[in-house]
PDB file of C-alpha atoms and ligand atoms in Angstrom:
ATOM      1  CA  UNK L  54      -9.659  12.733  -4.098  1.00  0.00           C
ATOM      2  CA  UNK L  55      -9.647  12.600  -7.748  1.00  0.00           C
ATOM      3  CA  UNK L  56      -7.793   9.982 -10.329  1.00  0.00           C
ATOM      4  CA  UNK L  57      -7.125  10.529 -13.719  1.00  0.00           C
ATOM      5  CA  UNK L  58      -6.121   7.630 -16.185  1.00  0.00           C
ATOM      6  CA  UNK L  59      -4.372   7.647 -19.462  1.00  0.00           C
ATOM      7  CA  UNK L  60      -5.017   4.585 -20.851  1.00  0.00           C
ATOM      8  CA  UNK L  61      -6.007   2.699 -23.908  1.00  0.00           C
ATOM      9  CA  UNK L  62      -8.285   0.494 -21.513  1.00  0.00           C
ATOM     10  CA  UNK L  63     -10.464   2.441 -19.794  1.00  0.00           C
ATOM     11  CA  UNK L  64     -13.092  -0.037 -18.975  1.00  0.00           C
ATOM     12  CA  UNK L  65     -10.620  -2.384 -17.589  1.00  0.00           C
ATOM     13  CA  UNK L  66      -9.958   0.042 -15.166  1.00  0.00           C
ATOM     14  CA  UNK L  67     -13.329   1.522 -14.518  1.00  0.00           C
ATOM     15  CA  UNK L  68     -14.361  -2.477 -13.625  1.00  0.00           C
ATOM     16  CA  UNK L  69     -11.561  -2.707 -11.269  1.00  0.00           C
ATOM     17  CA  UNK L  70     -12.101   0.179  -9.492  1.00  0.00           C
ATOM     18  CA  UNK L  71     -16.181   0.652  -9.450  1.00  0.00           C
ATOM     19  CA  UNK L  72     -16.290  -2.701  -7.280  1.00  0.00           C
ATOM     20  CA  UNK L  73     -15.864  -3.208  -3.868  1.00  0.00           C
ATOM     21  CA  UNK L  74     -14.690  -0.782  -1.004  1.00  0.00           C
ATOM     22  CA  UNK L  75     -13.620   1.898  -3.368  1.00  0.00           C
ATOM     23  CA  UNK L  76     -16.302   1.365  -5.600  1.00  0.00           C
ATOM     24  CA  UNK L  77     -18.328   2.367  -2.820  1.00  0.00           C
ATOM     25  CA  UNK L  78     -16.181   5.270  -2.059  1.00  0.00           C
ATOM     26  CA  UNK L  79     -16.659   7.037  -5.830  1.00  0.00           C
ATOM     27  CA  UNK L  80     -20.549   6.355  -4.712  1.00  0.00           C
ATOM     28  CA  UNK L  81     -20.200   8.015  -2.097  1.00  0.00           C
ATOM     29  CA  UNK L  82     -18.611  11.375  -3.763  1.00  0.00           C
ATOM     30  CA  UNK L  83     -14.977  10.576  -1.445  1.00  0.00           C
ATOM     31  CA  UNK L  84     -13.513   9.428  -4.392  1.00  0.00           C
ATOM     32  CA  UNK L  85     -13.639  10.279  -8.324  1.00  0.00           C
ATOM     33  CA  UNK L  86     -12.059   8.733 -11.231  1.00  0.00           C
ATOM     34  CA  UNK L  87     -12.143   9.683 -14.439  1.00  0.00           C
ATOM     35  CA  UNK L  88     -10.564   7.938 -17.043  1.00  0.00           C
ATOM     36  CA  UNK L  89      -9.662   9.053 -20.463  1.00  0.00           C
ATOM     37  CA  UNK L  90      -9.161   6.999 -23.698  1.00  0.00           C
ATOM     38  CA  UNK L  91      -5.671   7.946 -25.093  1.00  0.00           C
ATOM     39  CA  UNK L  92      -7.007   6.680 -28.750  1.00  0.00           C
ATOM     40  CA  UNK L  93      -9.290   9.273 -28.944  1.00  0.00           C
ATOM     41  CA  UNK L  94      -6.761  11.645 -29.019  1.00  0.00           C
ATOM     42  CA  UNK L  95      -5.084  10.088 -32.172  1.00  0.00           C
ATOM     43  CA  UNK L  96      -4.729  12.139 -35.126  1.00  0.00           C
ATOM     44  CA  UNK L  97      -3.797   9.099 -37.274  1.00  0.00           C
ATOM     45  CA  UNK L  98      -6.696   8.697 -39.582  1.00  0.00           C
ATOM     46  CA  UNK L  99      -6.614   4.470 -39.030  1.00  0.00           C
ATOM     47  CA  UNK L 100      -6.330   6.060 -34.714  1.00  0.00           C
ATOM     48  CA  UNK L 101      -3.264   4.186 -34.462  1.00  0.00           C
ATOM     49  CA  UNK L 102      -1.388   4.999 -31.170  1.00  0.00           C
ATOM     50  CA  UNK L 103       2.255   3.436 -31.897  1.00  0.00           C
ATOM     51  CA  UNK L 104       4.743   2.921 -33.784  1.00  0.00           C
ATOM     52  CA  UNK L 105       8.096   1.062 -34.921  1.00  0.00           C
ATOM     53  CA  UNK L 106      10.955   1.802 -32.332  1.00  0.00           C
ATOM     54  CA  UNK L 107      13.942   4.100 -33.730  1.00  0.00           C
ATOM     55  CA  UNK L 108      17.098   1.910 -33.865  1.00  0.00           C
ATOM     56  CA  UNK L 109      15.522  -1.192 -34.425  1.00  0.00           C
ATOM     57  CA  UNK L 110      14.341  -3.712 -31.706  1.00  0.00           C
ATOM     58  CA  UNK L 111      11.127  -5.574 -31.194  1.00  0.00           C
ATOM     59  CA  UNK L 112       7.770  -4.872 -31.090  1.00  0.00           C
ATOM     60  CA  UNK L 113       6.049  -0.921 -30.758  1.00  0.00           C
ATOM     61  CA  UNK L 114       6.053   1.988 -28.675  1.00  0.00           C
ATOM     62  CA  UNK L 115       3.700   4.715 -28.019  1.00  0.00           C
ATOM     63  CA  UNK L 116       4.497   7.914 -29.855  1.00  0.00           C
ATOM     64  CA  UNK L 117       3.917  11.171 -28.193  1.00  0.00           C
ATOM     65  CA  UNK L 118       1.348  12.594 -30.024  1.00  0.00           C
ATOM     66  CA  UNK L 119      -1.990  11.300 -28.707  1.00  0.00           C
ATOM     67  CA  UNK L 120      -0.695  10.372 -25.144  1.00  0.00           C
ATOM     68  CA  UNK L 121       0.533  14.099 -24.840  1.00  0.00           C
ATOM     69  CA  UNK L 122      -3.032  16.038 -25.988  1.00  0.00           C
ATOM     70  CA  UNK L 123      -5.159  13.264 -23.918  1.00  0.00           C
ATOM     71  CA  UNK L 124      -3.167  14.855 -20.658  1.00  0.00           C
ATOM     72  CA  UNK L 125      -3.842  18.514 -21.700  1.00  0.00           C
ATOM     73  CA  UNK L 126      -7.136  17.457 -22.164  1.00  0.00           C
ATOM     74  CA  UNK L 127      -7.540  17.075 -18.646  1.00  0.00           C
ATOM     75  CA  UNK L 128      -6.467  20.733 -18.000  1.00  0.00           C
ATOM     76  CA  UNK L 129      -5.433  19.528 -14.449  1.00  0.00           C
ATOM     77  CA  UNK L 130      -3.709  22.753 -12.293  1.00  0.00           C
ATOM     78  CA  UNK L 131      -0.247  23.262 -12.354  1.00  0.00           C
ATOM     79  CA  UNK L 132       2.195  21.433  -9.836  1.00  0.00           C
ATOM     80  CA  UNK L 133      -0.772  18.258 -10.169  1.00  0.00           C
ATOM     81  CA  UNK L 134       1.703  14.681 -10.278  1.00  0.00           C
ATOM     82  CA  UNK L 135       1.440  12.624 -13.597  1.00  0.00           C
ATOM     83  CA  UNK L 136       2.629   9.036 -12.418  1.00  0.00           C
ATOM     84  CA  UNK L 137       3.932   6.781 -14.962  1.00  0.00           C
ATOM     85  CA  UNK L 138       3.656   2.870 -14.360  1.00  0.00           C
ATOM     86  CA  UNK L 139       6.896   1.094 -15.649  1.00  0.00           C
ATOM     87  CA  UNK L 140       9.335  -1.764 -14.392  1.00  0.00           C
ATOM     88  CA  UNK L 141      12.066   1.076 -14.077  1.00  0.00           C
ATOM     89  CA  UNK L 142      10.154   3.224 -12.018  1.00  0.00           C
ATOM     90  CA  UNK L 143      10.607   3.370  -8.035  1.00  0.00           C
ATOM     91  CA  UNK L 144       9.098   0.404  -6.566  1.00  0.00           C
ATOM     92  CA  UNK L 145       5.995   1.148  -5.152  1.00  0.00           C
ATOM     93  CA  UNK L 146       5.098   0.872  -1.196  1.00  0.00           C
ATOM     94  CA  UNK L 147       3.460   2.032   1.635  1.00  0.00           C
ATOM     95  CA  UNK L 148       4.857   4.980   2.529  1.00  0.00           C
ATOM     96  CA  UNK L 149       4.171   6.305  -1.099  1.00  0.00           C
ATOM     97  CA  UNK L 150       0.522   5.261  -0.839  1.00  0.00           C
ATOM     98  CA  UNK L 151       0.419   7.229   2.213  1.00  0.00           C
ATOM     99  CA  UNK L 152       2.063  10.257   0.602  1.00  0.00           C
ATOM    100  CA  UNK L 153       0.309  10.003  -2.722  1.00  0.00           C
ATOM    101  CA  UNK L 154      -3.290  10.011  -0.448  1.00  0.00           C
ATOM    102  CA  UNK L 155      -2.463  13.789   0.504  1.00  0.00           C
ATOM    103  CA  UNK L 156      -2.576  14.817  -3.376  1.00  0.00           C
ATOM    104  CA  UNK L 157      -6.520  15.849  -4.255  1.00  0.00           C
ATOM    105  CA  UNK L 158      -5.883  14.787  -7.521  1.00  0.00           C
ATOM    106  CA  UNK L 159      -3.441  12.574  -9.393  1.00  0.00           C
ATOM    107  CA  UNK L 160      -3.029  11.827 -13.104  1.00  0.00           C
ATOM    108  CA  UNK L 161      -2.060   7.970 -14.051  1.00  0.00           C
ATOM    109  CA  UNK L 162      -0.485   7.164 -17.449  1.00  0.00           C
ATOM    110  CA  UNK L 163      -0.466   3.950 -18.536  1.00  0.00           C
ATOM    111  CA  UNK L 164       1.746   2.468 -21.105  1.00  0.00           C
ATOM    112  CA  UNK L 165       1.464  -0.190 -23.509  1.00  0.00           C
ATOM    113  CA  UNK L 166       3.365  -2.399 -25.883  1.00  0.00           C
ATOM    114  CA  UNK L 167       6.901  -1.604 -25.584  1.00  0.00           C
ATOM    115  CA  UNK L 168       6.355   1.787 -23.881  1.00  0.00           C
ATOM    116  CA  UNK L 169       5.808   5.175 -24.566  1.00  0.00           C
ATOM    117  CA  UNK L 170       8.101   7.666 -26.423  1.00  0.00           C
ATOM    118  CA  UNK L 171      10.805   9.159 -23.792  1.00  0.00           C
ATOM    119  CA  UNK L 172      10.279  12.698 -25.209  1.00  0.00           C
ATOM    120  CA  UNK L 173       6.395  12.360 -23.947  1.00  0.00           C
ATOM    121  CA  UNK L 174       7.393  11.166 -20.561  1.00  0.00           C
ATOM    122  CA  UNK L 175       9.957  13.258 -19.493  1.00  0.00           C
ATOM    123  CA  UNK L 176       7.427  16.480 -20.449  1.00  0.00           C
ATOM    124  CA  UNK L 177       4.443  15.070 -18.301  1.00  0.00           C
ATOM    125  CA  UNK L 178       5.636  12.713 -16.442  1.00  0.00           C
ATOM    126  CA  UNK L 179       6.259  14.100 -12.397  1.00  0.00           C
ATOM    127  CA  UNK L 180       7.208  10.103 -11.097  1.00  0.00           C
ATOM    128  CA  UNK L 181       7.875   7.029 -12.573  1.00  0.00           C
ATOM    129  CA  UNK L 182       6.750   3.845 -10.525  1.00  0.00           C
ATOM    130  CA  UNK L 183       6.915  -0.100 -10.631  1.00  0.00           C
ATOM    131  CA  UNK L 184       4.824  -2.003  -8.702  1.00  0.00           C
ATOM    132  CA  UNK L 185       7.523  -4.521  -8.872  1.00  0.00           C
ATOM    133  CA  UNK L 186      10.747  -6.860 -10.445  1.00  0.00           C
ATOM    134  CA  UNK L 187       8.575  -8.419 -13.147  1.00  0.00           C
ATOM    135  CA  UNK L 188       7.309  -7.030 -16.975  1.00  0.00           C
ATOM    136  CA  UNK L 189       3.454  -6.745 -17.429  1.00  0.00           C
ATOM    137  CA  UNK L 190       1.636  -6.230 -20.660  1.00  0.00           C
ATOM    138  CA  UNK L 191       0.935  -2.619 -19.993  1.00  0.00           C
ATOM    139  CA  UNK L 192      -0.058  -0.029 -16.623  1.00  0.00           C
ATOM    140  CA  UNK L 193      -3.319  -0.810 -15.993  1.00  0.00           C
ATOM    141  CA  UNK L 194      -3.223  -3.508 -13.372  1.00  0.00           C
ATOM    142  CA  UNK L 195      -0.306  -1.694 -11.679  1.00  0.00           C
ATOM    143  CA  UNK L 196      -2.652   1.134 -11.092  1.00  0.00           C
ATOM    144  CA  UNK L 197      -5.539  -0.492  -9.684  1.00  0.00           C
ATOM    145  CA  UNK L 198      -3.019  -1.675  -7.451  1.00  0.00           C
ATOM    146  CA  UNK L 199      -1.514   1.955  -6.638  1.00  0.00           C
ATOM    147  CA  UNK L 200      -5.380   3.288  -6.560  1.00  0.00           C
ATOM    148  CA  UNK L 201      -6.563   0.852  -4.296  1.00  0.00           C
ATOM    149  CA  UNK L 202      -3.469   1.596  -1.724  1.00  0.00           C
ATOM    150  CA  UNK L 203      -3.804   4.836  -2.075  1.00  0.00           C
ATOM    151  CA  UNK L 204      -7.573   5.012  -1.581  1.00  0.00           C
ATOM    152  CA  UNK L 205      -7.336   2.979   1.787  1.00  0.00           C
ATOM    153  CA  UNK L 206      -5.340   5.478   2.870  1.00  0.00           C
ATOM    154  CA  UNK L 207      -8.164   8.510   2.256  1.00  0.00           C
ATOM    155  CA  UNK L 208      -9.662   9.568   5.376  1.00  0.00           C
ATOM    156  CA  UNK L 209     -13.539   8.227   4.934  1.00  0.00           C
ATOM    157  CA  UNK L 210     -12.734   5.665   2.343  1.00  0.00           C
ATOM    158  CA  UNK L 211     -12.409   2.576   5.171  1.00  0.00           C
ATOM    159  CA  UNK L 212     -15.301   2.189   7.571  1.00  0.00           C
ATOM    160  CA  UNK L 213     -14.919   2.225  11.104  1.00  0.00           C
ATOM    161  CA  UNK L 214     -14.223  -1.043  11.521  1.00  0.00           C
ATOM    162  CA  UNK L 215     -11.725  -1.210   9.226  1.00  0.00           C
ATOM    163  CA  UNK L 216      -9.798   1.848   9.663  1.00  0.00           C
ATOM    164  CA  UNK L 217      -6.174   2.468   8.826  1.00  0.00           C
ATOM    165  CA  UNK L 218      -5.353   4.004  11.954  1.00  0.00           C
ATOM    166  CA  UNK L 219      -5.012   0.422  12.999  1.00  0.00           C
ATOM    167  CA  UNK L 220      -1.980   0.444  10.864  1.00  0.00           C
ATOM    168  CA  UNK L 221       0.126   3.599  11.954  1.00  0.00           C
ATOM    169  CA  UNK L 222       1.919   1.755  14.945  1.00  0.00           C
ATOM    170  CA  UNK L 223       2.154  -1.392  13.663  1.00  0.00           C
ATOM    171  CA  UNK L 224       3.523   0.443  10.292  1.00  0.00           C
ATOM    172  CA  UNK L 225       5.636  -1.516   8.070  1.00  0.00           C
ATOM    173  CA  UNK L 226       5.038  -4.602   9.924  1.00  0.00           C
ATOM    174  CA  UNK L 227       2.982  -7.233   8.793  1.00  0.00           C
ATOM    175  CA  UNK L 228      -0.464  -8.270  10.004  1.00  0.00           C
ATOM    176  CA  UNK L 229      -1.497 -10.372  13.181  1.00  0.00           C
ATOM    177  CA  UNK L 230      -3.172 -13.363  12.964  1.00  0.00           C
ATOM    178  CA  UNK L 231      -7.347 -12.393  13.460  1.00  0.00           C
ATOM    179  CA  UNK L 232      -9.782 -15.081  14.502  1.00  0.00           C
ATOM    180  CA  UNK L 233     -13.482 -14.698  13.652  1.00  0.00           C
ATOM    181  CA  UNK L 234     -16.710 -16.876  14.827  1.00  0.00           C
ATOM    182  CA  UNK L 235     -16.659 -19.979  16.156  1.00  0.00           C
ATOM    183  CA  UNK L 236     -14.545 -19.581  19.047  1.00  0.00           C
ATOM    184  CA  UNK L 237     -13.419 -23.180  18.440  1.00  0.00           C
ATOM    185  CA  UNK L 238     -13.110 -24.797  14.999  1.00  0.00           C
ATOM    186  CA  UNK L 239     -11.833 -28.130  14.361  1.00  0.00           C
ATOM    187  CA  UNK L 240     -10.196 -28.453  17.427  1.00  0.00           C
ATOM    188  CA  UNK L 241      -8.636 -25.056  17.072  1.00  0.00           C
ATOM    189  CA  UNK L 242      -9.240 -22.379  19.665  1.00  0.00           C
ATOM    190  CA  UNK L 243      -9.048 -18.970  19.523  1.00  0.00           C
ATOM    191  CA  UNK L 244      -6.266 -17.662  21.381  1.00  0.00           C
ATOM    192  CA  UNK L 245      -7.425 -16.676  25.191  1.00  0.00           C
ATOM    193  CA  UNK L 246      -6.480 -13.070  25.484  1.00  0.00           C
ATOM    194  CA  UNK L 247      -8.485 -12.196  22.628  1.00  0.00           C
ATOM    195  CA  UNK L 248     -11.853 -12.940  24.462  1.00  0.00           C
ATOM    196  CA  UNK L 249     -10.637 -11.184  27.508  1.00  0.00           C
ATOM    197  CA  UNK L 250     -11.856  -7.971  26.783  1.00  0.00           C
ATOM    198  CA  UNK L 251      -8.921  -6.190  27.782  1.00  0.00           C
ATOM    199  CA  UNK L 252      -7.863  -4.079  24.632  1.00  0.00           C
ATOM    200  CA  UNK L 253      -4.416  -3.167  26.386  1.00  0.00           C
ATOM    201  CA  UNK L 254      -3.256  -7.178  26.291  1.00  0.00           C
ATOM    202  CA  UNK L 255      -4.989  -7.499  23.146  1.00  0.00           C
ATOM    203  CA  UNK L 256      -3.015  -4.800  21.554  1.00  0.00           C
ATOM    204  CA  UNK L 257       0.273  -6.380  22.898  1.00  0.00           C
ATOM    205  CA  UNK L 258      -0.154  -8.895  22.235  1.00  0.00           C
ATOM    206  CA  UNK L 259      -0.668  -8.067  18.712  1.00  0.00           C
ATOM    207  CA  UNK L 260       2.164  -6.457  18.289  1.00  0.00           C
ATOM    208  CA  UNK L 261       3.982  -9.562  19.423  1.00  0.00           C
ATOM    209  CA  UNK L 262       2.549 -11.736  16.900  1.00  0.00           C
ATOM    210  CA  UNK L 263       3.529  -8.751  13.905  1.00  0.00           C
ATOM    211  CA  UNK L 264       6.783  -8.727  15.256  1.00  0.00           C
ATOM    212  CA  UNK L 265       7.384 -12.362  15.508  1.00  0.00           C
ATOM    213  CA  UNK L 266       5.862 -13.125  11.745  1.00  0.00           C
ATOM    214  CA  UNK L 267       7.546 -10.143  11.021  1.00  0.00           C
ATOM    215  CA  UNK L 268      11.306 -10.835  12.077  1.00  0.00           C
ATOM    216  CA  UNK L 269      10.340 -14.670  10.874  1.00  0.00           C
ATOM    217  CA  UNK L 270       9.367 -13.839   7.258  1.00  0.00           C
ATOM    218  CA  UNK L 271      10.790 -10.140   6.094  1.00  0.00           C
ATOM    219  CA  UNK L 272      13.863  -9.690   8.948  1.00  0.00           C
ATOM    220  CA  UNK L 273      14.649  -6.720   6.735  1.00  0.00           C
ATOM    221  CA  UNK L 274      11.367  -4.994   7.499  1.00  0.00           C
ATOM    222  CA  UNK L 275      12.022  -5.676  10.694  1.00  0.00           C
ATOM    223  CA  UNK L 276      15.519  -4.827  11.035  1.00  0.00           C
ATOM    224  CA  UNK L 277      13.839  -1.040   9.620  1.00  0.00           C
ATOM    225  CA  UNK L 278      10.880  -1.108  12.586  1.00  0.00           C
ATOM    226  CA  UNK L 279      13.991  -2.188  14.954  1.00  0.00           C
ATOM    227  CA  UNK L 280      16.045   1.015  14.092  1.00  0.00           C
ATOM    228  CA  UNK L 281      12.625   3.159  14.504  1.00  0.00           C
ATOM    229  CA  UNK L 282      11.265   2.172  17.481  1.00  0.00           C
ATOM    230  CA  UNK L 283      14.029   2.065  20.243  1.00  0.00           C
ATOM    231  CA  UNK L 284      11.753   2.863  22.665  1.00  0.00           C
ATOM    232  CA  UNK L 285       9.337  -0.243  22.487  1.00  0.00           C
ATOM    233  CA  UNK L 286      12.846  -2.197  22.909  1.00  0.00           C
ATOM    234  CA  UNK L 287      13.727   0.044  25.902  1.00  0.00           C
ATOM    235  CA  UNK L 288       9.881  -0.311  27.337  1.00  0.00           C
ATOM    236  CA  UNK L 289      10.428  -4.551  27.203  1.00  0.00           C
ATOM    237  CA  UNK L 290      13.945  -4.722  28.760  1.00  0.00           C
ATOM    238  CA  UNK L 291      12.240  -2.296  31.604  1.00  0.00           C
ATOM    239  CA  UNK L 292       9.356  -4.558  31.907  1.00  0.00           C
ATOM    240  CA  UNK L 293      11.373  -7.656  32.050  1.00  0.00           C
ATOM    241  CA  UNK L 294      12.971  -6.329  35.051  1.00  0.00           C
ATOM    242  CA  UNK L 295      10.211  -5.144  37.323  1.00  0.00           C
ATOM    243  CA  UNK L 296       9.001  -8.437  36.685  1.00  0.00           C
ATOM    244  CA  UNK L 297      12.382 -10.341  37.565  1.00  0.00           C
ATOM    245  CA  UNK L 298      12.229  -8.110  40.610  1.00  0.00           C
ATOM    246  CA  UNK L 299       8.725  -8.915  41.303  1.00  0.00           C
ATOM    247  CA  UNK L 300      10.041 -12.681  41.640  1.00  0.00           C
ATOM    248  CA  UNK L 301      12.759 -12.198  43.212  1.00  0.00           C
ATOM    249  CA  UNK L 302      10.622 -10.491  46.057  1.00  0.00           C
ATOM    250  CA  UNK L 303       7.706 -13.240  45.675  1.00  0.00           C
ATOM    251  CA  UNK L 304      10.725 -16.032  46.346  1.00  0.00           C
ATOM    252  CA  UNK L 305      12.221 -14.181  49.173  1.00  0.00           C
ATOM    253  CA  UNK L 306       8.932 -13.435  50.661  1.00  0.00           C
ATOM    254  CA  UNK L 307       8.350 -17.862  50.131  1.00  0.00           C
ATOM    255  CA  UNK L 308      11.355 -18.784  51.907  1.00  0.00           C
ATOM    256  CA  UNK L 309      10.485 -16.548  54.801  1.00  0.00           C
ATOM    257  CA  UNK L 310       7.421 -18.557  55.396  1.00  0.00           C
ATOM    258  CA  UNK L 311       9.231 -21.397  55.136  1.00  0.00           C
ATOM    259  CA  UNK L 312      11.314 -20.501  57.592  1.00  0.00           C
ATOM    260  CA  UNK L 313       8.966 -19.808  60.152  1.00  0.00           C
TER     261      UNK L 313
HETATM  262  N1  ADE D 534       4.300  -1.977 -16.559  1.00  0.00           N
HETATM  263  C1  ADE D 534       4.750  -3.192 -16.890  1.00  0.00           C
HETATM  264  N2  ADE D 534       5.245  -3.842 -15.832  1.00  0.00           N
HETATM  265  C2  ADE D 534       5.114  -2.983 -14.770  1.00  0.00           C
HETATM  266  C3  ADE D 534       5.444  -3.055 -13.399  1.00  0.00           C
HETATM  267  N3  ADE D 534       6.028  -4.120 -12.858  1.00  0.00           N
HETATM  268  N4  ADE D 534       5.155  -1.998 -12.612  1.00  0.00           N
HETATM  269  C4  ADE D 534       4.580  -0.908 -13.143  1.00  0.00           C
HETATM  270  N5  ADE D 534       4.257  -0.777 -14.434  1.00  0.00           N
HETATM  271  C5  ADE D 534       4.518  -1.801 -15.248  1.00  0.00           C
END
């Protein structure tokens, strides 16, 4: 998969990304970026890349000029999705990541100052997206955040280990508590069940914890999984009785001996 970036920091984001887990990925030829200096495109002969805003108000904004020819400089193929990173866009999340990680390539824009020129964005621009309620100082940390979901998400990009397939029941849940070595630390153990070897309890019991934390901390994310997953409630309540039968036989079977 291939990312483009429009920004007037490229080496902030070329730092971000060329570390790490996807740093390793662009090694490895699963991912590309390619990143593209929107001053160079400036015809301004001091390169400036804004200007003072029409109507008055503080500070600058990007005018269209050198943000438009650094995106047709990239000569990506029609229908290819230029995402814009701005407080008004649609708040960013999982599902996108997941959808985004079926494009094979996707052009960034990143805006600074006050913004970019409206006329610019709604030419290029395919979707606008925050990564949040609050203002940064421009788009570039939003999309090392968006490129780093999104590359998680690419088959290849996550070892073994640490695959995402993990995540496709559990989706929209938040995480289990994980244990690592010692198997006691400061008077701590690790739960039982983990060390059982039985991946079937395991895995419920994962699920538990998620949806425990889950309904404890974000009850609207869980209200959401609730809706989705009747079944898992319908599989419990089932459960719960074969196992109230099971004791009600166990007791009756008790007071028999009793008896005799
Ligand atoms: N640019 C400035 N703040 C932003 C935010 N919260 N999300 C995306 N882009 C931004």
């Amino acid at each position: 998969m291939k990312f483009d970036v429009l920004t007037l920091f490229p080496e902030m984001i070329e730092q971000g990304f060329n570390t790490s887990i996807t740093g390793r990925a662009v090694s490895e030829g699963i991912l590309e970026l390619n990143t593209v200096n929107i001053r160079d495109y400036s015809k301004d002969k001091h390169n400036k890349v804004d200007d003072y805003i029409y109507g008055g108000g503080a500070g600058m904004l990007m005018f269209p000029q050198p943000v438009y020819d650094a995106y047709k400089s990239l000569n990506v193929k029609e229908g290819t999705r230029v995402v814009y990173l701005t407080p008004v866009g649609q708040t960013f999340n999982q599902k996108m990541a997941k959808e985004f990680a079926m494009e094979d390539e996707l052009v960034f824009l990143c805006g600074h100052y006050e913004g970019i020129d409206e006329r610019v964005i709604e030419t290029i621009v395919t979707d606008k997206v925050s990564i949040g309620d609050y203002v940064l100082t421009g788009g570039e940390l939003p999309v090392l955040v968006m490129m780093d979901a999104i590359s998680r998400m690419v088959p290849g990009v996550l070892g073994n280990g640490d695959s995402s397939v993990d995540e496709s029941f559990s989706d929209s849940l938040l995480e289990y508590p994980q244990y690592s070595r010692p198997e006691e630390w400061n008077g701590m153990k690790v739960p039982p069940v983990l060390l059982s070897g039985d991946h079937k309890k395991i895995d419920e019991w994962r699920l538990e914890r998620s949806l425990e934390r889950t309904r404890e901390l974000r009850p609207d994310m869980y209200e959401k999984w609730a809706e989705s997953h009747p079944e898992y409630f319908e599989l419990q309540r089932k459960k719960k009785k074969k196992a109230e039968e099971k004791a009600r036989k166990l007791a009756k079977k008790l007071a028999k001996q009793e008896m005799l």
